[in-house]
Coordinates of C-alpha atoms in Angstrom, one line a residue:
M1 CA -0.2 -0.1 0.2
G2 CA 3.5 2.8 0.8
N3 CA 3.0 5.2 3.0
F4 CA 1.4 9.1 3.2
L5 CA 4.6 10.3 1.6
D6 CA 5.4 7.5 -1.4
K7 CA 1.9 8.5 -2.6
L8 CA 2.0 12.6 -2.1
E9 CA 4.8 12.3 -4.2
K10 CA 3.2 10.3 -6.8
I11 CA -0.3 11.9 -7.1
S12 CA 2.0 15.8 -6.8
K13 CA 4.5 14.1 -9.9
K14 CA 1.0 13.2 -12.1
N15 CA -0.9 16.2 -11.4
K16 CA 2.0 18.4 -11.6
S17 CA 1.1 20.0 -8.0
L18 CA 1.7 21.0 -4.5
L19 CA -1.8 22.6 -4.3
C20 CA -3.6 20.6 -1.2
V21 CA -7.5 21.8 -1.5
G22 CA -9.4 22.5 1.6
L23 CA -12.8 20.3 1.5
D24 CA -14.8 23.2 4.5
P25 CA -18.6 24.3 2.8
T26 CA -20.2 26.5 5.0
P27 CA -23.9 26.4 4.6
A28 CA -24.4 30.1 4.5
Q29 CA -21.8 30.3 1.4
V30 CA -22.2 26.8 -0.4
P31 CA -24.9 27.8 -3.6
V32 CA -26.6 24.2 -3.5
K33 CA -28.5 22.9 -0.7
D34 CA -26.9 19.2 -1.0
I35 CA -23.2 20.1 1.1
F36 CA -22.4 16.4 -0.3
E37 CA -22.9 16.7 -3.4
F38 CA -21.1 20.3 -3.6
N39 CA -17.8 18.4 -2.0
K40 CA -18.2 16.1 -5.2
A41 CA -18.4 18.7 -7.4
I42 CA -15.8 20.4 -5.8
I43 CA -13.7 17.2 -6.3
E44 CA -14.7 16.2 -10.0
S45 CA -13.7 19.7 -11.4
T46 CA -9.8 20.3 -9.5
Q47 CA -9.2 15.8 -9.2
H48 CA -6.4 16.3 -12.1
L49 CA -5.7 19.8 -10.7
V50 CA -4.7 18.7 -6.4
C51 CA -2.2 17.1 -4.6
A52 CA -4.4 16.1 -1.6
Y53 CA -7.7 17.4 -0.3
K54 CA -7.9 18.7 3.5
P55 CA -11.7 18.6 4.8
N56 CA -12.1 20.0 8.0
M57 CA -13.3 17.9 11.0
G58 CA -14.8 21.4 12.6
F59 CA -17.3 22.2 9.1
Y60 CA -18.5 18.8 9.7
E61 CA -19.0 18.4 13.4
A62 CA -20.9 22.0 13.7
L63 CA -24.2 20.1 10.9
G64 CA -24.4 17.4 13.7
I65 CA -25.0 14.1 12.3
D66 CA -25.9 15.3 8.6
G67 CA -22.5 17.0 8.6
L68 CA -20.9 13.9 9.1
R69 CA -23.2 11.4 7.1
A70 CA -21.4 14.4 4.3
L71 CA -18.2 14.2 5.5
E72 CA -18.5 9.6 5.2
K73 CA -19.6 10.4 1.3
T74 CA -16.9 13.3 0.4
V75 CA -14.2 10.8 0.8
S76 CA -15.7 7.7 -0.7
V77 CA -15.0 10.0 -3.6
I78 CA -11.9 11.0 -3.6
P79 CA -9.5 9.4 -5.7
A80 CA -8.0 6.7 -4.3
D81 CA -4.9 8.0 -5.4
I82 CA -5.3 11.1 -3.7
P83 CA -4.1 11.5 -0.1
V84 CA -7.3 12.1 2.2
V85 CA -5.6 14.8 4.9
G86 CA -8.0 14.2 7.7
D87 CA -7.6 18.0 10.0
A88 CA -8.3 17.6 12.6
K89 CA -5.8 18.9 15.3
R90 CA -7.0 16.9 17.8
G91 CA -4.8 16.2 20.4
D92 CA -5.2 14.9 24.1
I93 CA -3.4 12.0 26.4
G94 CA -3.9 8.4 27.1
S95 CA -7.0 6.5 25.7
T96 CA -8.9 9.3 24.5
A97 CA -5.7 9.9 22.3
E98 CA -6.4 5.9 21.3
A99 CA -9.9 7.1 20.7
Y100 CA -9.5 10.2 18.3
A101 CA -6.5 8.2 15.9
S102 CA -9.1 5.1 15.9
A103 CA -11.4 7.3 15.2
L104 CA -9.3 9.7 12.3
Y105 CA -7.5 6.4 10.6
D106 CA -9.6 3.5 11.7
Y107 CA -13.0 4.5 10.5
W108 CA -12.5 7.8 8.1
G109 CA -9.5 6.0 6.9
F110 CA -7.5 8.9 6.7
D111 CA -4.2 8.8 5.3
A112 CA -3.2 11.8 7.2
I113 CA -4.2 14.2 9.9
T114 CA -3.3 17.1 11.5
C115 CA -2.3 17.1 15.3
N116 CA -1.8 19.3 17.9
P117 CA 1.5 18.8 19.8
F118 CA 1.5 20.3 22.9
A119 CA 0.7 18.0 25.3
G120 CA 3.6 16.8 24.1
Y121 CA 5.4 13.5 23.0
D122 CA 3.1 10.9 25.0
S123 CA 0.6 12.2 23.7
V124 CA 0.8 12.0 20.4
T125 CA 2.2 8.6 19.9
P126 CA -1.1 6.9 19.6
F127 CA -1.8 8.8 16.1
L128 CA 2.4 8.3 15.2
R129 CA 1.4 4.4 12.7
D130 CA 3.4 2.7 10.4
G131 CA 2.3 4.7 6.7
K132 CA 0.5 7.5 8.5
G133 CA 1.2 11.1 7.7
V134 CA 1.0 13.5 11.1
F135 CA 1.2 17.3 10.6
F136 CA 2.0 18.4 13.3
W137 CA 0.6 22.3 14.5
C138 CA 3.3 24.4 15.1
R139 CA 2.8 28.2 14.1
S140 CA -1.2 29.6 13.0
S141 CA -1.6 31.7 10.2
N142 CA -3.7 33.7 12.8
P143 CA -3.3 37.2 13.4
G144 CA -3.1 36.3 18.0
A145 CA -0.7 33.7 16.4
R146 CA 2.2 35.4 18.0
D147 CA 0.5 35.7 21.9
F148 CA 1.9 32.5 22.8
Q149 CA 4.1 31.1 19.5
D150 CA 6.1 34.3 20.4
V151 CA 7.5 33.6 23.6
I152 CA 10.7 32.8 23.5
V153 CA 12.4 30.1 25.0
S154 CA 15.9 28.2 26.5
S155 CA 16.9 24.8 26.0
P156 CA 19.9 22.4 25.8
D157 CA 18.9 22.0 22.3
S158 CA 17.7 25.1 20.5
G159 CA 20.1 27.6 23.1
P160 CA 19.1 30.3 24.5
G161 CA 16.4 32.5 23.1
V162 CA 14.4 31.2 20.1
P163 CA 10.8 31.4 19.9
Y164 CA 8.7 28.4 20.8
Y165 CA 7.6 27.7 17.3
E166 CA 10.9 27.3 16.5
Y167 CA 11.8 25.2 19.3
L168 CA 8.7 23.2 19.0
A169 CA 10.2 22.5 15.3
R170 CA 12.9 21.2 16.3
T171 CA 11.7 19.1 19.3
I172 CA 9.0 17.3 16.5
G173 CA 12.0 17.1 13.7
S174 CA 13.8 15.2 15.8
W175 CA 11.2 12.2 17.2
R176 CA 11.9 9.0 15.1
T177 CA 8.6 6.9 14.3
E178 CA 7.8 5.5 11.1
A179 CA 4.9 7.5 10.1
D180 CA 5.9 10.8 8.4
I181 CA 5.8 13.8 10.2
G182 CA 5.6 16.8 9.4
L183 CA 4.8 20.3 10.3
V184 CA 1.2 23.3 9.8
V185 CA 2.7 26.9 8.9
G186 CA 0.3 29.5 8.2
A187 CA 1.3 31.3 5.2
T188 CA 1.0 34.4 7.2
Y189 CA 4.3 34.4 8.4
P190 CA 6.6 33.2 5.5
S191 CA 9.6 34.6 8.1
E192 CA 8.5 32.4 10.8
L193 CA 8.2 29.7 7.9
K194 CA 11.9 30.6 6.3
R195 CA 13.2 29.8 10.6
V196 CA 10.9 26.5 10.8
R197 CA 12.7 25.5 7.3
D198 CA 16.3 26.0 8.5
V199 CA 15.5 23.8 10.8
C200 CA 13.6 21.0 9.3
P201 CA 15.2 20.9 6.2
N202 CA 13.9 17.4 5.7
L203 CA 10.4 17.4 7.6
P204 CA 7.2 18.5 4.9
I205 CA 5.6 21.2 5.4
L206 CA 1.6 22.1 5.2
V207 CA 1.3 26.2 4.3
P208 CA -2.6 27.3 5.3
G209 CA -3.6 30.7 5.0
V210 CA -2.8 31.5 1.2
G211 CA -5.9 33.9 -0.6
S212 CA -8.4 34.4 1.9
Q213 CA -6.2 34.9 4.8
G214 CA -3.7 37.5 3.1
G215 CA -0.4 35.0 3.1
M216 CA 1.8 35.9 0.6
L217 CA 2.6 32.6 -1.9
E218 CA 5.6 33.1 -3.0
A219 CA 7.5 34.2 -0.4
S220 CA 6.1 31.0 1.1
V221 CA 7.6 29.2 -1.6
A222 CA 10.7 30.3 -1.4
N223 CA 10.6 30.3 1.9
G224 CA 8.9 26.5 3.1
I225 CA 10.6 25.1 -0.6
D226 CA 13.0 22.0 0.5
S227 CA 16.4 20.9 -1.4
E228 CA 14.8 18.8 -3.7
G229 CA 12.6 21.9 -4.5
A230 CA 9.3 20.8 -3.1
G231 CA 8.5 19.4 -0.1
I232 CA 5.8 22.0 0.6
L233 CA 1.2 22.1 0.4
I234 CA 0.2 24.8 -0.2
S235 CA -3.7 24.6 0.6
A236 CA -6.8 27.8 0.5
S237 CA -10.4 26.0 0.8
R238 CA -12.2 29.4 0.1
Q239 CA -10.9 30.9 -2.9
I240 CA -11.9 27.6 -4.4
L241 CA -15.1 26.6 -3.3
Y242 CA -16.4 29.7 -3.3
A243 CA -15.3 31.1 -6.6
S244 CA -18.3 31.2 -8.1
S245 CA -21.9 31.5 -6.0
N246 CA -23.6 30.4 -8.9
P247 CA -25.1 26.9 -8.2
D248 CA -25.1 26.2 -12.2
G249 CA -21.1 27.4 -12.7
Y250 CA -19.1 27.1 -8.7
A251 CA -17.5 24.0 -10.3
I252 CA -16.3 25.3 -13.6
A253 CA -15.4 28.7 -10.9
A254 CA -13.9 26.4 -9.3
K255 CA -11.4 24.5 -11.4
H256 CA -10.2 27.4 -12.6
A257 CA -9.5 28.8 -10.0
A258 CA -8.1 25.3 -8.5
S259 CA -5.8 25.7 -12.0
E260 CA -4.6 29.7 -11.0
L261 CA -3.1 28.9 -8.1
R262 CA -1.4 25.6 -9.5
N263 CA 0.2 27.5 -11.7
S264 CA 0.8 30.5 -9.5
I265 CA 2.8 27.9 -7.1
N266 CA 4.4 25.9 -10.3
E267 CA 5.9 29.5 -11.3
A268 CA 6.7 30.4 -8.1
L269 CA 8.9 27.5 -7.9
L270 CA 10.7 27.6 -11.5
G271 CA 11.7 31.0 -10.5
Q272 CA 12.9 29.4 -7.3
G273 CA 15.0 27.3 -9.3
S274 CA 12.7 23.9 -9.1
T275 CA 13.4 21.6 -10.9
W276 CA 11.0 19.2 -8.7
M277 CA 8.2 19.1 -12.1
G278 CA 11.0 17.3 -14.6

């Protein structure tokens, strides 16, 4: 079956894409009544343009059992060769963490997940399954990220005076596990992304916040790519999902928006001298 990164690399090369589309439906913005039909149309129109899909659990949980059923059907129609990242940011200890991991992997069948590491290594071990991907929340994209993530800490490994997000990245980067681990760093903080890439040269980085949150694409690509000229997943949701409010044209508009963003990412890669696309 292969591991998450193998699957990701194959589809990325096939589709010439580092674009991850977030399937985050908000009923007030969805131009049709059926969430699943909306997602299905988005998937069918963009599946040749993406390297992954990323449903955020909160949008489905907010709709109760009907939302979870929509998510179940949505996951079932995503092509088998495209990885699905369950954006759950779960984090807890002991048996609760084990239950979360079982839900995300055994029930939902996600290829990778997002995870909150702030309770330490023992809290995340249930998520570190062989062949699965785990993106650890490191530097969030919101303005309030600075409240805690910029606090200066020191340790024997990191030396004095590094921001907590950097210490977190260093620590996670040192973990040895059968899972494919990576980090989440918002595109709204490209200089912080550069610091994370410098201390974690080989980890894949999921980069949300491009587009509707104002993240800078070219800077994020320049600061986030690894030595192979890739190593990032640029995640976008609203700018693709809601490219049009026309019930008859939203899927085509989403296709065009995804194509434009994928091409912009690839142009930025070429600008950095990346030969990743061949």
